[in-house]
Amino acid sequence: MAQLLDGAGKLVWVLLRSVLRFTFMFINNCVAIPSYCLYLMLLQPLRIWDRSVFWHIEGIMFKWLLAMVSSWGWVAGYTVTEWGDDVRPISEEEAMVIVNHQSTGDVCTLMMCLQDKGTVVRKMMWLMDHVFKYTNFGLVSLIHGDFFIRQGKAHRDKQLVYLKEHLDRYYHSRDRKWIVLFPEGGFLRKRRETSQLFAKKHSLPHLTHVTLPRLGASHVILKTLGAQQENGSVGGDTSMLNTTANKRKGLQWVIDMTIAYPKARPMDIQTWIFGYRPPTVTHVHYRMYPIKEVPVEAEALTDWLYQRFVEKEDLLAHFYDTGSFPPPEGQKEAVSRQMTLDPVWLCLIQSFAFASGYMWYSVLQYIYCCLF
């Protein structure tokens, strides 16, 4: 009887905490996202006068919004441990970031672990499924200039054309540095069986912890944002570039990120919102490749991407067996780094969001009373 009462008490506490977390996050979204939009509306004259300053300010506010999402997981004890290469020294250089995709929590994990990587968060562009356009952050991502891609054979060719047009229009003009994508094109649980059948049919490696990547988006990004050649032209078939783009070196790195969850249990967005899972450490492995080592031609790039995801398979298999990633070549032991966030900084951002929400509410209420 005592055990039953104790279990019931714990269940009530979990439910109460989940309700409180959801209420806070709902209010948090209601004050932060409209404030972000209203600030940018107010700054539209600055956008006409000096676009670079406008997008600099927008990037700072975008980073703060992502930090709020990070704080939701941080408070619940959802932290990140990092392995492999240290990417902070190249945070100001242009890079394409490829990540394995297991659940909706992957995006939240990236929002958290990239917070301490210099200006990366405010200068990066996301490629994500078009469904995210209809989430609470959809409007923010649209304003920031992220690209929403539709999956499926019926849309594939058109989407790649739209992606190139989007990169030409927004990537350089908004001073983007890192572009983040999930080459698998969907969640692991949804694509694994199809990927394994495709691999068997074409004598490709059998993968369990990842799926075979798709070429399209990576190929377009490398050709459109490729580094400038010695004669000053940009690698690939990019045509019209503005003055800012001509001063850029183009992509310098491909960063291969591998996300691993303990016991292969992915963290989803519902977990971040309600916090019903006990404190959990998500592990992220980085490996950097200079752009000169990455082929651009379709067939060679396909082989190169397949090799990367075979490596991811080995990394994840090792992690699930041992609880850690294997050491780099030439080293006896892998060294991990605990990714940390400053709680004072998170509190200041949240305070600013709620203060902004109250300010804009008062302003709009005053305008409404004056008009009506």
mmCIF file of C-alpha atoms in Angstrom:
data_model
loop_
_atom_site.group_PDB
_atom_site.id
_atom_site.type_symbol
_atom_site.label_atom_id
_atom_site.label_comp_id
_atom_site.label_asym_id
_atom_site.label_seq_id
_atom_site.Cartn_x
_atom_site.Cartn_y
_atom_site.Cartn_z
ATOM 1 C CA MET A 1 0.000 0.000 0.000
ATOM 2 C CA ALA A 2 2.841 2.352 0.891
ATOM 3 C CA GLN A 3 4.537 1.657 -2.445
ATOM 4 C CA LEU A 4 1.273 2.347 -4.276
ATOM 5 C CA LEU A 5 0.837 5.669 -2.501
ATOM 6 C CA ASP A 6 4.456 6.573 -3.157
ATOM 7 C CA GLY A 7 4.056 5.772 -6.863
ATOM 8 C CA ALA A 8 0.841 7.778 -7.034
ATOM 9 C CA GLY A 9 2.567 10.723 -5.356
ATOM 10 C CA LYS A 10 5.385 10.650 -7.888
ATOM 11 C CA LEU A 11 2.924 10.466 -10.763
ATOM 12 C CA VAL A 12 0.990 13.465 -9.431
ATOM 13 C CA TRP A 13 4.241 15.428 -9.093
ATOM 14 C CA VAL A 14 5.295 14.573 -12.655
ATOM 15 C CA LEU A 15 1.882 15.634 -13.991
ATOM 16 C CA LEU A 16 1.884 18.849 -11.962
ATOM 17 C CA ARG A 17 5.404 19.712 -13.094
ATOM 18 C CA SER A 18 4.466 18.987 -16.712
ATOM 19 C CA VAL A 19 1.446 21.292 -16.493
ATOM 20 C CA LEU A 20 3.535 24.058 -14.922
ATOM 21 C CA ARG A 21 6.264 23.687 -17.575
ATOM 22 C CA PHE A 22 3.743 23.731 -20.409
ATOM 23 C CA THR A 23 2.039 26.825 -18.959
ATOM 24 C CA PHE A 24 5.344 28.655 -18.631
ATOM 25 C CA MET A 25 6.445 27.738 -22.170
ATOM 26 C CA PHE A 26 3.082 28.742 -23.615
ATOM 27 C CA ILE A 27 3.330 32.172 -21.976
ATOM 28 C CA ASN A 28 7.013 32.345 -22.929
ATOM 29 C CA ASN A 29 6.103 31.864 -26.595
ATOM 30 C CA CYS A 30 3.227 34.325 -26.348
ATOM 31 C CA VAL A 31 5.525 37.120 -25.157
ATOM 32 C CA ALA A 32 8.811 36.303 -26.913
ATOM 33 C CA ILE A 33 7.733 35.576 -30.502
ATOM 34 C CA PRO A 34 5.344 38.549 -30.927
ATOM 35 C CA SER A 35 7.992 40.796 -29.330
ATOM 36 C CA TYR A 36 10.591 39.578 -31.830
ATOM 37 C CA CYS A 37 8.224 40.330 -34.716
ATOM 38 C CA LEU A 38 7.213 43.756 -33.379
ATOM 39 C CA TYR A 39 10.820 44.811 -32.759
ATOM 40 C CA LEU A 40 11.670 43.935 -36.356
ATOM 41 C CA MET A 41 8.646 45.820 -37.631
ATOM 42 C CA LEU A 42 9.823 48.856 -35.685
ATOM 43 C CA LEU A 43 13.311 48.475 -37.198
ATOM 44 C CA GLN A 44 12.163 48.344 -40.830
ATOM 45 C CA PRO A 45 13.515 51.874 -41.555
ATOM 46 C CA LEU A 46 16.940 50.627 -40.393
ATOM 47 C CA ARG A 47 16.637 47.740 -42.846
ATOM 48 C CA ILE A 48 16.299 50.250 -45.683
ATOM 49 C CA TRP A 49 19.102 52.452 -44.385
ATOM 50 C CA ASP A 50 21.626 49.749 -43.368
ATOM 51 C CA ARG A 51 20.699 46.130 -44.042
ATOM 52 C CA SER A 52 23.805 44.703 -42.356
ATOM 53 C CA VAL A 53 23.008 46.389 -39.029
ATOM 54 C CA PHE A 54 19.373 45.294 -39.245
ATOM 55 C CA TRP A 55 20.284 41.635 -39.779
ATOM 56 C CA HIS A 56 22.944 41.870 -37.082
ATOM 57 C CA ILE A 57 20.271 42.923 -34.575
ATOM 58 C CA GLU A 58 17.844 40.296 -35.894
ATOM 59 C CA GLY A 59 20.524 37.624 -35.452
ATOM 60 C CA ILE A 60 21.058 38.580 -31.819
ATOM 61 C CA MET A 61 17.333 38.330 -31.073
ATOM 62 C CA PHE A 62 17.141 35.041 -33.005
ATOM 63 C CA LYS A 63 19.911 33.629 -30.819
ATOM 64 C CA TRP A 64 18.049 34.745 -27.710
ATOM 65 C CA LEU A 65 14.908 32.962 -28.859
ATOM 66 C CA LEU A 66 16.847 29.742 -29.422
ATOM 67 C CA ALA A 67 18.464 30.200 -26.014
ATOM 68 C CA MET A 68 14.975 30.240 -24.487
ATOM 69 C CA VAL A 69 14.273 26.846 -26.060
ATOM 70 C CA SER A 70 17.625 25.644 -24.708
ATOM 71 C CA SER A 71 16.684 26.864 -21.226
ATOM 72 C CA TRP A 72 13.559 24.682 -21.232
ATOM 73 C CA GLY A 73 15.728 21.565 -21.544
ATOM 74 C CA TRP A 74 18.489 22.927 -19.331
ATOM 75 C CA VAL A 75 16.122 23.468 -16.392
ATOM 76 C CA ALA A 76 14.869 19.875 -16.748
ATOM 77 C CA GLY A 77 18.441 18.534 -16.612
ATOM 78 C CA TYR A 78 18.780 17.801 -20.330
ATOM 79 C CA THR A 79 22.402 18.616 -21.086
ATOM 80 C CA VAL A 80 24.928 17.959 -23.859
ATOM 81 C CA THR A 81 28.363 16.332 -23.810
ATOM 82 C CA GLU A 82 30.573 16.953 -26.850
ATOM 83 C CA TRP A 83 33.185 14.702 -28.456
ATOM 84 C CA GLY A 84 35.598 14.827 -31.354
ATOM 85 C CA ASP A 85 36.860 18.000 -33.043
ATOM 86 C CA ASP A 86 36.464 21.388 -31.403
ATOM 87 C CA VAL A 87 34.504 23.501 -33.895
ATOM 88 C CA ARG A 88 34.678 26.785 -31.980
ATOM 89 C CA PRO A 89 37.859 28.018 -33.734
ATOM 90 C CA ILE A 90 36.036 27.933 -37.093
ATOM 91 C CA SER A 91 32.807 29.528 -35.882
ATOM 92 C CA GLU A 92 33.425 32.604 -38.059
ATOM 93 C CA GLU A 93 34.150 30.591 -41.205
ATOM 94 C CA GLU A 94 31.506 29.299 -43.593
ATOM 95 C CA ALA A 95 30.509 25.682 -43.171
ATOM 96 C CA MET A 96 27.894 23.147 -44.193
ATOM 97 C CA VAL A 97 26.763 21.071 -41.209
ATOM 98 C CA ILE A 98 25.351 17.575 -41.806
ATOM 99 C CA VAL A 99 23.532 15.883 -38.922
ATOM 100 C CA ASN A 100 21.879 12.497 -38.408
ATOM 101 C CA HIS A 101 18.153 12.749 -37.707
ATOM 102 C CA GLN A 102 16.304 10.647 -35.142
ATOM 103 C CA SER A 103 13.528 12.829 -33.726
ATOM 104 C CA THR A 104 12.187 16.352 -33.262
ATOM 105 C CA GLY A 105 14.511 16.691 -30.274
ATOM 106 C CA ASP A 106 17.526 16.837 -32.607
ATOM 107 C CA VAL A 107 16.698 20.463 -33.440
ATOM 108 C CA CYS A 108 16.447 21.361 -29.751
ATOM 109 C CA THR A 109 19.786 19.647 -29.108
ATOM 110 C CA LEU A 110 21.414 21.702 -31.872
ATOM 111 C CA MET A 111 19.868 24.891 -30.513
ATOM 112 C CA MET A 112 21.522 24.123 -27.192
ATOM 113 C CA CYS A 113 24.962 22.849 -28.191
ATOM 114 C CA LEU A 114 25.597 25.655 -30.719
ATOM 115 C CA GLN A 115 24.849 28.417 -28.224
ATOM 116 C CA ASP A 116 28.474 28.668 -27.073
ATOM 117 C CA LYS A 117 29.973 28.593 -30.586
ATOM 118 C CA GLY A 118 30.515 32.325 -31.100
ATOM 119 C CA THR A 119 28.152 33.929 -33.618
ATOM 120 C CA VAL A 120 27.105 30.617 -35.196
ATOM 121 C CA VAL A 121 23.491 30.620 -33.980
ATOM 122 C CA ARG A 122 22.668 34.125 -35.124
ATOM 123 C CA LYS A 123 24.408 33.663 -38.483
ATOM 124 C CA MET A 124 23.237 30.211 -39.432
ATOM 125 C CA MET A 125 20.573 29.018 -41.831
ATOM 126 C CA TRP A 126 18.468 25.915 -41.220
ATOM 127 C CA LEU A 127 17.088 23.485 -43.777
ATOM 128 C CA MET A 128 14.110 21.716 -42.242
ATOM 129 C CA ASP A 129 10.935 19.895 -43.180
ATOM 130 C CA HIS A 130 8.110 22.181 -44.295
ATOM 131 C CA VAL A 131 5.978 20.912 -41.387
ATOM 132 C CA PHE A 132 8.091 23.052 -39.027
ATOM 133 C CA LYS A 133 6.705 26.111 -40.814
ATOM 134 C CA TYR A 134 3.449 25.533 -38.943
ATOM 135 C CA THR A 135 4.984 25.268 -35.465
ATOM 136 C CA ASN A 136 5.351 28.075 -32.949
ATOM 137 C CA PHE A 137 8.785 28.935 -34.385
ATOM 138 C CA GLY A 138 7.647 28.824 -38.005
ATOM 139 C CA LEU A 139 7.135 32.572 -38.339
ATOM 140 C CA VAL A 140 10.488 33.276 -36.683
ATOM 141 C CA SER A 141 12.283 30.915 -39.070
ATOM 142 C CA LEU A 142 10.556 32.487 -42.066
ATOM 143 C CA ILE A 143 11.710 35.949 -41.005
ATOM 144 C CA HIS A 144 15.228 34.707 -40.258
ATOM 145 C CA GLY A 145 15.475 33.209 -43.739
ATOM 146 C CA ASP A 146 15.502 29.465 -43.068
ATOM 147 C CA PHE A 147 14.431 27.118 -45.858
ATOM 148 C CA PHE A 148 11.519 24.704 -45.520
ATOM 149 C CA ILE A 149 11.815 21.750 -47.863
ATOM 150 C CA ARG A 150 9.008 19.433 -48.923
ATOM 151 C CA GLN A 151 9.831 15.733 -48.981
ATOM 152 C CA GLY A 152 8.813 13.186 -51.619
ATOM 153 C CA LYS A 153 9.640 12.417 -55.244
ATOM 154 C CA ALA A 154 6.825 14.622 -56.527
ATOM 155 C CA HIS A 155 8.443 17.731 -55.015
ATOM 156 C CA ARG A 156 12.151 16.862 -55.111
ATOM 157 C CA ASP A 157 13.283 18.560 -58.326
ATOM 158 C CA LYS A 158 11.285 21.743 -57.751
ATOM 159 C CA GLN A 159 12.472 21.970 -54.152
ATOM 160 C CA LEU A 160 16.123 21.872 -55.229
ATOM 161 C CA VAL A 161 15.494 24.736 -57.671
ATOM 162 C CA TYR A 162 13.767 26.690 -54.907
ATOM 163 C CA LEU A 163 16.682 25.948 -52.565
ATOM 164 C CA LYS A 164 19.230 27.381 -54.990
ATOM 165 C CA GLU A 165 17.111 30.494 -55.500
ATOM 166 C CA HIS A 166 16.751 30.843 -51.739
ATOM 167 C CA LEU A 167 20.512 30.583 -51.165
ATOM 168 C CA ASP A 168 21.247 33.104 -53.906
ATOM 169 C CA ARG A 169 18.763 35.535 -52.439
ATOM 170 C CA TYR A 170 19.288 35.242 -48.685
ATOM 171 C CA TYR A 171 22.508 33.475 -47.706
ATOM 172 C CA HIS A 172 25.042 36.177 -48.555
ATOM 173 C CA SER A 173 22.765 39.187 -48.204
ATOM 174 C CA ARG A 174 22.041 38.245 -44.578
ATOM 175 C CA ASP A 175 25.653 37.316 -43.799
ATOM 176 C CA ARG A 176 25.011 33.659 -43.045
ATOM 177 C CA LYS A 177 27.971 31.458 -42.060
ATOM 178 C CA TRP A 178 26.756 27.936 -41.214
ATOM 179 C CA ILE A 179 24.017 26.064 -43.025
ATOM 180 C CA VAL A 180 22.544 23.089 -41.163
ATOM 181 C CA LEU A 181 20.759 20.177 -42.826
ATOM 182 C CA PHE A 182 19.680 16.584 -42.201
ATOM 183 C CA PRO A 183 20.720 14.631 -45.336
ATOM 184 C CA GLU A 184 18.701 11.554 -44.373
ATOM 185 C CA GLY A 185 15.551 13.485 -45.261
ATOM 186 C CA GLY A 186 13.452 12.249 -42.355
ATOM 187 C CA PHE A 187 13.422 10.554 -38.965
ATOM 188 C CA LEU A 188 15.353 7.310 -38.522
ATOM 189 C CA ARG A 189 12.308 5.263 -37.465
ATOM 190 C CA LYS A 190 10.391 6.316 -40.584
ATOM 191 C CA ARG A 191 13.140 5.824 -43.155
ATOM 192 C CA ARG A 192 15.170 2.877 -41.809
ATOM 193 C CA GLU A 193 13.260 0.054 -43.486
ATOM 194 C CA THR A 194 13.092 1.802 -46.865
ATOM 195 C CA SER A 195 16.786 2.684 -46.651
ATOM 196 C CA GLN A 196 17.765 -0.904 -45.845
ATOM 197 C CA LEU A 197 15.757 -2.239 -48.784
ATOM 198 C CA PHE A 198 17.423 0.292 -51.080
ATOM 199 C CA ALA A 199 20.855 -0.660 -49.710
ATOM 200 C CA LYS A 200 20.202 -4.370 -50.264
ATOM 201 C CA LYS A 201 19.023 -3.764 -53.816
ATOM 202 C CA HIS A 202 22.119 -1.722 -54.734
ATOM 203 C CA SER A 203 24.694 -3.707 -52.691
ATOM 204 C CA LEU A 204 25.259 -0.845 -50.244
ATOM 205 C CA PRO A 205 26.104 -1.145 -46.531
ATOM 206 C CA HIS A 206 23.337 -2.297 -44.206
ATOM 207 C CA LEU A 207 22.757 0.512 -41.671
ATOM 208 C CA THR A 208 20.806 0.287 -38.430
ATOM 209 C CA HIS A 209 21.503 3.480 -36.474
ATOM 210 C CA VAL A 210 21.345 5.839 -39.477
ATOM 211 C CA THR A 211 19.923 5.712 -42.998
ATOM 212 C CA LEU A 212 21.539 6.338 -46.358
ATOM 213 C CA PRO A 213 21.679 10.092 -47.021
ATOM 214 C CA ARG A 214 20.103 11.863 -49.959
ATOM 215 C CA LEU A 215 22.290 13.857 -52.283
ATOM 216 C CA GLY A 216 20.090 16.698 -53.562
ATOM 217 C CA ALA A 217 20.314 19.463 -50.963
ATOM 218 C CA SER A 218 24.003 18.863 -50.177
ATOM 219 C CA HIS A 219 24.878 18.991 -53.872
ATOM 220 C CA VAL A 220 23.004 22.272 -54.403
ATOM 221 C CA ILE A 221 24.602 23.863 -51.334
ATOM 222 C CA LEU A 222 28.147 22.886 -52.308
ATOM 223 C CA LYS A 223 27.729 24.111 -55.886
ATOM 224 C CA THR A 224 25.970 27.336 -54.924
ATOM 225 C CA LEU A 225 28.081 28.324 -51.917
ATOM 226 C CA GLY A 226 31.367 26.759 -53.011
ATOM 227 C CA ALA A 227 34.665 28.525 -52.381
ATOM 228 C CA GLN A 228 35.990 31.018 -54.893
ATOM 229 C CA GLN A 229 38.562 29.809 -57.377
ATOM 230 C CA GLU A 230 41.877 31.517 -58.114
ATOM 231 C CA ASN A 231 40.358 33.516 -60.972
ATOM 232 C CA GLY A 232 37.784 34.955 -58.572
ATOM 233 C CA SER A 233 34.800 32.959 -59.806
ATOM 234 C CA VAL A 234 32.732 30.912 -57.435
ATOM 235 C CA GLY A 235 32.876 27.146 -57.627
ATOM 236 C CA GLY A 236 29.710 25.749 -59.154
ATOM 237 C CA ASP A 237 27.210 27.624 -61.294
ATOM 238 C CA THR A 238 26.303 30.578 -59.073
ATOM 239 C CA SER A 239 25.594 33.558 -61.293
ATOM 240 C CA MET A 240 24.690 36.851 -59.654
ATOM 241 C CA LEU A 241 26.562 37.722 -56.466
ATOM 242 C CA ASN A 242 26.463 41.023 -54.632
ATOM 243 C CA THR A 243 29.465 42.970 -53.344
ATOM 244 C CA THR A 244 29.333 41.265 -49.969
ATOM 245 C CA ALA A 245 29.422 37.822 -51.554
ATOM 246 C CA ASN A 246 32.433 38.726 -53.717
ATOM 247 C CA LYS A 247 34.453 39.398 -50.560
ATOM 248 C CA ARG A 248 33.650 36.018 -49.067
ATOM 249 C CA LYS A 249 35.734 32.887 -49.338
ATOM 250 C CA GLY A 250 32.723 30.620 -49.681
ATOM 251 C CA LEU A 251 32.292 27.346 -47.816
ATOM 252 C CA GLN A 252 35.493 26.345 -46.048
ATOM 253 C CA TRP A 253 34.338 23.306 -44.071
ATOM 254 C CA VAL A 254 31.886 20.464 -43.890
ATOM 255 C CA ILE A 255 31.110 19.657 -40.255
ATOM 256 C CA ASP A 256 29.800 16.157 -39.631
ATOM 257 C CA MET A 257 27.739 16.055 -36.423
ATOM 258 C CA THR A 258 26.517 12.792 -34.912
ATOM 259 C CA ILE A 259 23.858 12.931 -32.192
ATOM 260 C CA ALA A 260 23.607 9.977 -29.807
ATOM 261 C CA TYR A 261 21.005 9.451 -27.097
ATOM 262 C CA PRO A 262 21.553 7.097 -24.143
ATOM 263 C CA LYS A 263 20.169 3.607 -24.834
ATOM 264 C CA ALA A 264 19.228 4.794 -28.345
ATOM 265 C CA ARG A 265 16.138 6.536 -26.961
ATOM 266 C CA PRO A 266 15.753 9.795 -28.912
ATOM 267 C CA MET A 267 14.598 12.922 -27.131
ATOM 268 C CA ASP A 268 11.523 14.426 -28.791
ATOM 269 C CA ILE A 269 10.023 17.902 -28.530
ATOM 270 C CA GLN A 270 7.296 16.631 -26.184
ATOM 271 C CA THR A 271 9.978 15.614 -23.696
ATOM 272 C CA TRP A 272 11.507 19.090 -23.851
ATOM 273 C CA ILE A 273 8.129 20.683 -23.238
ATOM 274 C CA PHE A 274 6.789 18.475 -20.462
ATOM 275 C CA GLY A 275 10.091 17.315 -18.913
ATOM 276 C CA TYR A 276 8.761 13.903 -17.900
ATOM 277 C CA ARG A 277 12.033 12.083 -18.630
ATOM 278 C CA PRO A 278 14.684 12.081 -15.866
ATOM 279 C CA PRO A 279 17.775 14.281 -16.423
ATOM 280 C CA THR A 280 19.472 13.045 -19.594
ATOM 281 C CA VAL A 281 22.817 13.725 -21.256
ATOM 282 C CA THR A 282 22.763 13.846 -25.061
ATOM 283 C CA HIS A 283 26.104 13.184 -26.742
ATOM 284 C CA VAL A 284 27.255 15.034 -29.861
ATOM 285 C CA HIS A 285 30.312 14.064 -31.914
ATOM 286 C CA TYR A 286 31.972 16.528 -34.312
ATOM 287 C CA ARG A 287 34.281 15.888 -37.224
ATOM 288 C CA MET A 288 35.535 18.636 -39.535
ATOM 289 C CA TYR A 289 36.452 18.210 -43.207
ATOM 290 C CA PRO A 290 38.176 20.978 -45.210
ATOM 291 C CA ILE A 291 36.067 21.801 -48.231
ATOM 292 C CA LYS A 292 38.888 20.839 -50.584
ATOM 293 C CA GLU A 293 38.442 17.214 -49.439
ATOM 294 C CA VAL A 294 34.759 17.199 -50.384
ATOM 295 C CA PRO A 295 33.904 16.348 -54.015
ATOM 296 C CA VAL A 296 31.273 18.406 -55.818
ATOM 297 C CA GLU A 297 30.415 16.099 -58.714
ATOM 298 C CA ALA A 298 27.241 14.135 -58.039
ATOM 299 C CA GLU A 299 28.589 10.560 -58.187
ATOM 300 C CA ALA A 300 31.710 11.284 -56.134
ATOM 301 C CA LEU A 301 29.723 13.317 -53.604
ATOM 302 C CA THR A 302 27.235 10.454 -53.213
ATOM 303 C CA ASP A 303 30.059 8.051 -52.377
ATOM 304 C CA TRP A 304 31.570 10.589 -49.983
ATOM 305 C CA LEU A 305 28.260 11.113 -48.145
ATOM 306 C CA TYR A 306 27.682 7.352 -47.934
ATOM 307 C CA GLN A 307 31.124 6.975 -46.334
ATOM 308 C CA ARG A 308 30.262 9.630 -43.758
ATOM 309 C CA PHE A 309 27.071 7.840 -42.754
ATOM 310 C CA VAL A 310 28.825 4.479 -42.589
ATOM 311 C CA GLU A 311 31.225 6.188 -40.163
ATOM 312 C CA LYS A 312 28.239 7.507 -38.222
ATOM 313 C CA GLU A 313 26.900 3.957 -38.008
ATOM 314 C CA ASP A 314 30.214 2.782 -36.524
ATOM 315 C CA LEU A 315 30.353 5.744 -34.129
ATOM 316 C CA LEU A 316 26.839 5.089 -32.852
ATOM 317 C CA ALA A 317 27.364 1.329 -32.585
ATOM 318 C CA HIS A 318 30.468 1.974 -30.464
ATOM 319 C CA PHE A 319 28.606 4.507 -28.331
ATOM 320 C CA TYR A 320 25.654 2.212 -27.648
ATOM 321 C CA ASP A 321 28.039 -0.612 -26.710
ATOM 322 C CA THR A 322 30.417 1.372 -24.495
ATOM 323 C CA GLY A 323 28.699 4.647 -23.548
ATOM 324 C CA SER A 324 31.361 6.740 -25.257
ATOM 325 C CA PHE A 325 32.588 7.522 -28.744
ATOM 326 C CA PRO A 326 35.816 5.894 -30.002
ATOM 327 C CA PRO A 327 39.059 7.879 -29.660
ATOM 328 C CA PRO A 328 40.393 9.795 -32.674
ATOM 329 C CA GLU A 329 42.942 8.030 -34.843
ATOM 330 C CA GLY A 330 46.330 7.973 -33.130
ATOM 331 C CA GLN A 331 44.917 8.499 -29.629
ATOM 332 C CA LYS A 332 44.259 5.924 -26.935
ATOM 333 C CA GLU A 333 41.310 7.595 -25.239
ATOM 334 C CA ALA A 334 38.454 9.828 -26.368
ATOM 335 C CA VAL A 335 38.076 13.067 -24.431
ATOM 336 C CA SER A 336 34.641 14.575 -23.875
ATOM 337 C CA ARG A 337 33.681 18.176 -23.142
ATOM 338 C CA GLN A 338 30.682 19.197 -21.080
ATOM 339 C CA MET A 339 28.706 21.876 -22.890
ATOM 340 C CA THR A 340 27.501 24.507 -20.411
ATOM 341 C CA LEU A 341 25.095 27.431 -20.466
ATOM 342 C CA ASP A 342 25.244 30.435 -18.151
ATOM 343 C CA PRO A 343 22.079 30.382 -15.992
ATOM 344 C CA VAL A 344 22.411 34.124 -15.259
ATOM 345 C CA TRP A 345 22.463 34.851 -18.990
ATOM 346 C CA LEU A 346 19.411 32.629 -19.532
ATOM 347 C CA CYS A 347 17.548 34.430 -16.733
ATOM 348 C CA LEU A 348 18.402 37.822 -18.235
ATOM 349 C CA ILE A 349 17.103 36.746 -21.648
ATOM 350 C CA GLN A 350 13.870 35.429 -20.158
ATOM 351 C CA SER A 351 13.452 38.614 -18.112
ATOM 352 C CA PHE A 352 13.940 40.725 -21.234
ATOM 353 C CA ALA A 353 11.366 38.622 -23.098
ATOM 354 C CA PHE A 354 8.698 39.047 -20.420
ATOM 355 C CA ALA A 355 9.501 42.747 -19.997
ATOM 356 C CA SER A 356 9.233 43.201 -23.769
ATOM 357 C CA GLY A 357 5.939 41.339 -23.832
ATOM 358 C CA TYR A 358 4.516 43.606 -21.126
ATOM 359 C CA MET A 359 5.822 46.720 -22.903
ATOM 360 C CA TRP A 360 4.315 45.771 -26.272
ATOM 361 C CA TYR A 361 1.032 44.803 -24.629
ATOM 362 C CA SER A 362 0.862 48.239 -22.988
ATOM 363 C CA VAL A 363 1.753 50.025 -26.231
ATOM 364 C CA LEU A 364 -0.809 48.124 -28.300
ATOM 365 C CA GLN A 365 -3.472 48.577 -25.634
ATOM 366 C CA TYR A 366 -2.805 52.337 -25.607
ATOM 367 C CA ILE A 367 -3.026 52.525 -29.405
ATOM 368 C CA TYR A 368 -6.248 50.529 -29.379
ATOM 369 C CA CYS A 369 -7.790 52.831 -26.759
ATOM 370 C CA CYS A 370 -6.746 55.896 -28.774
ATOM 371 C CA LEU A 371 -8.304 54.539 -31.962
ATOM 372 C CA PHE A 372 -11.479 53.080 -30.506
#
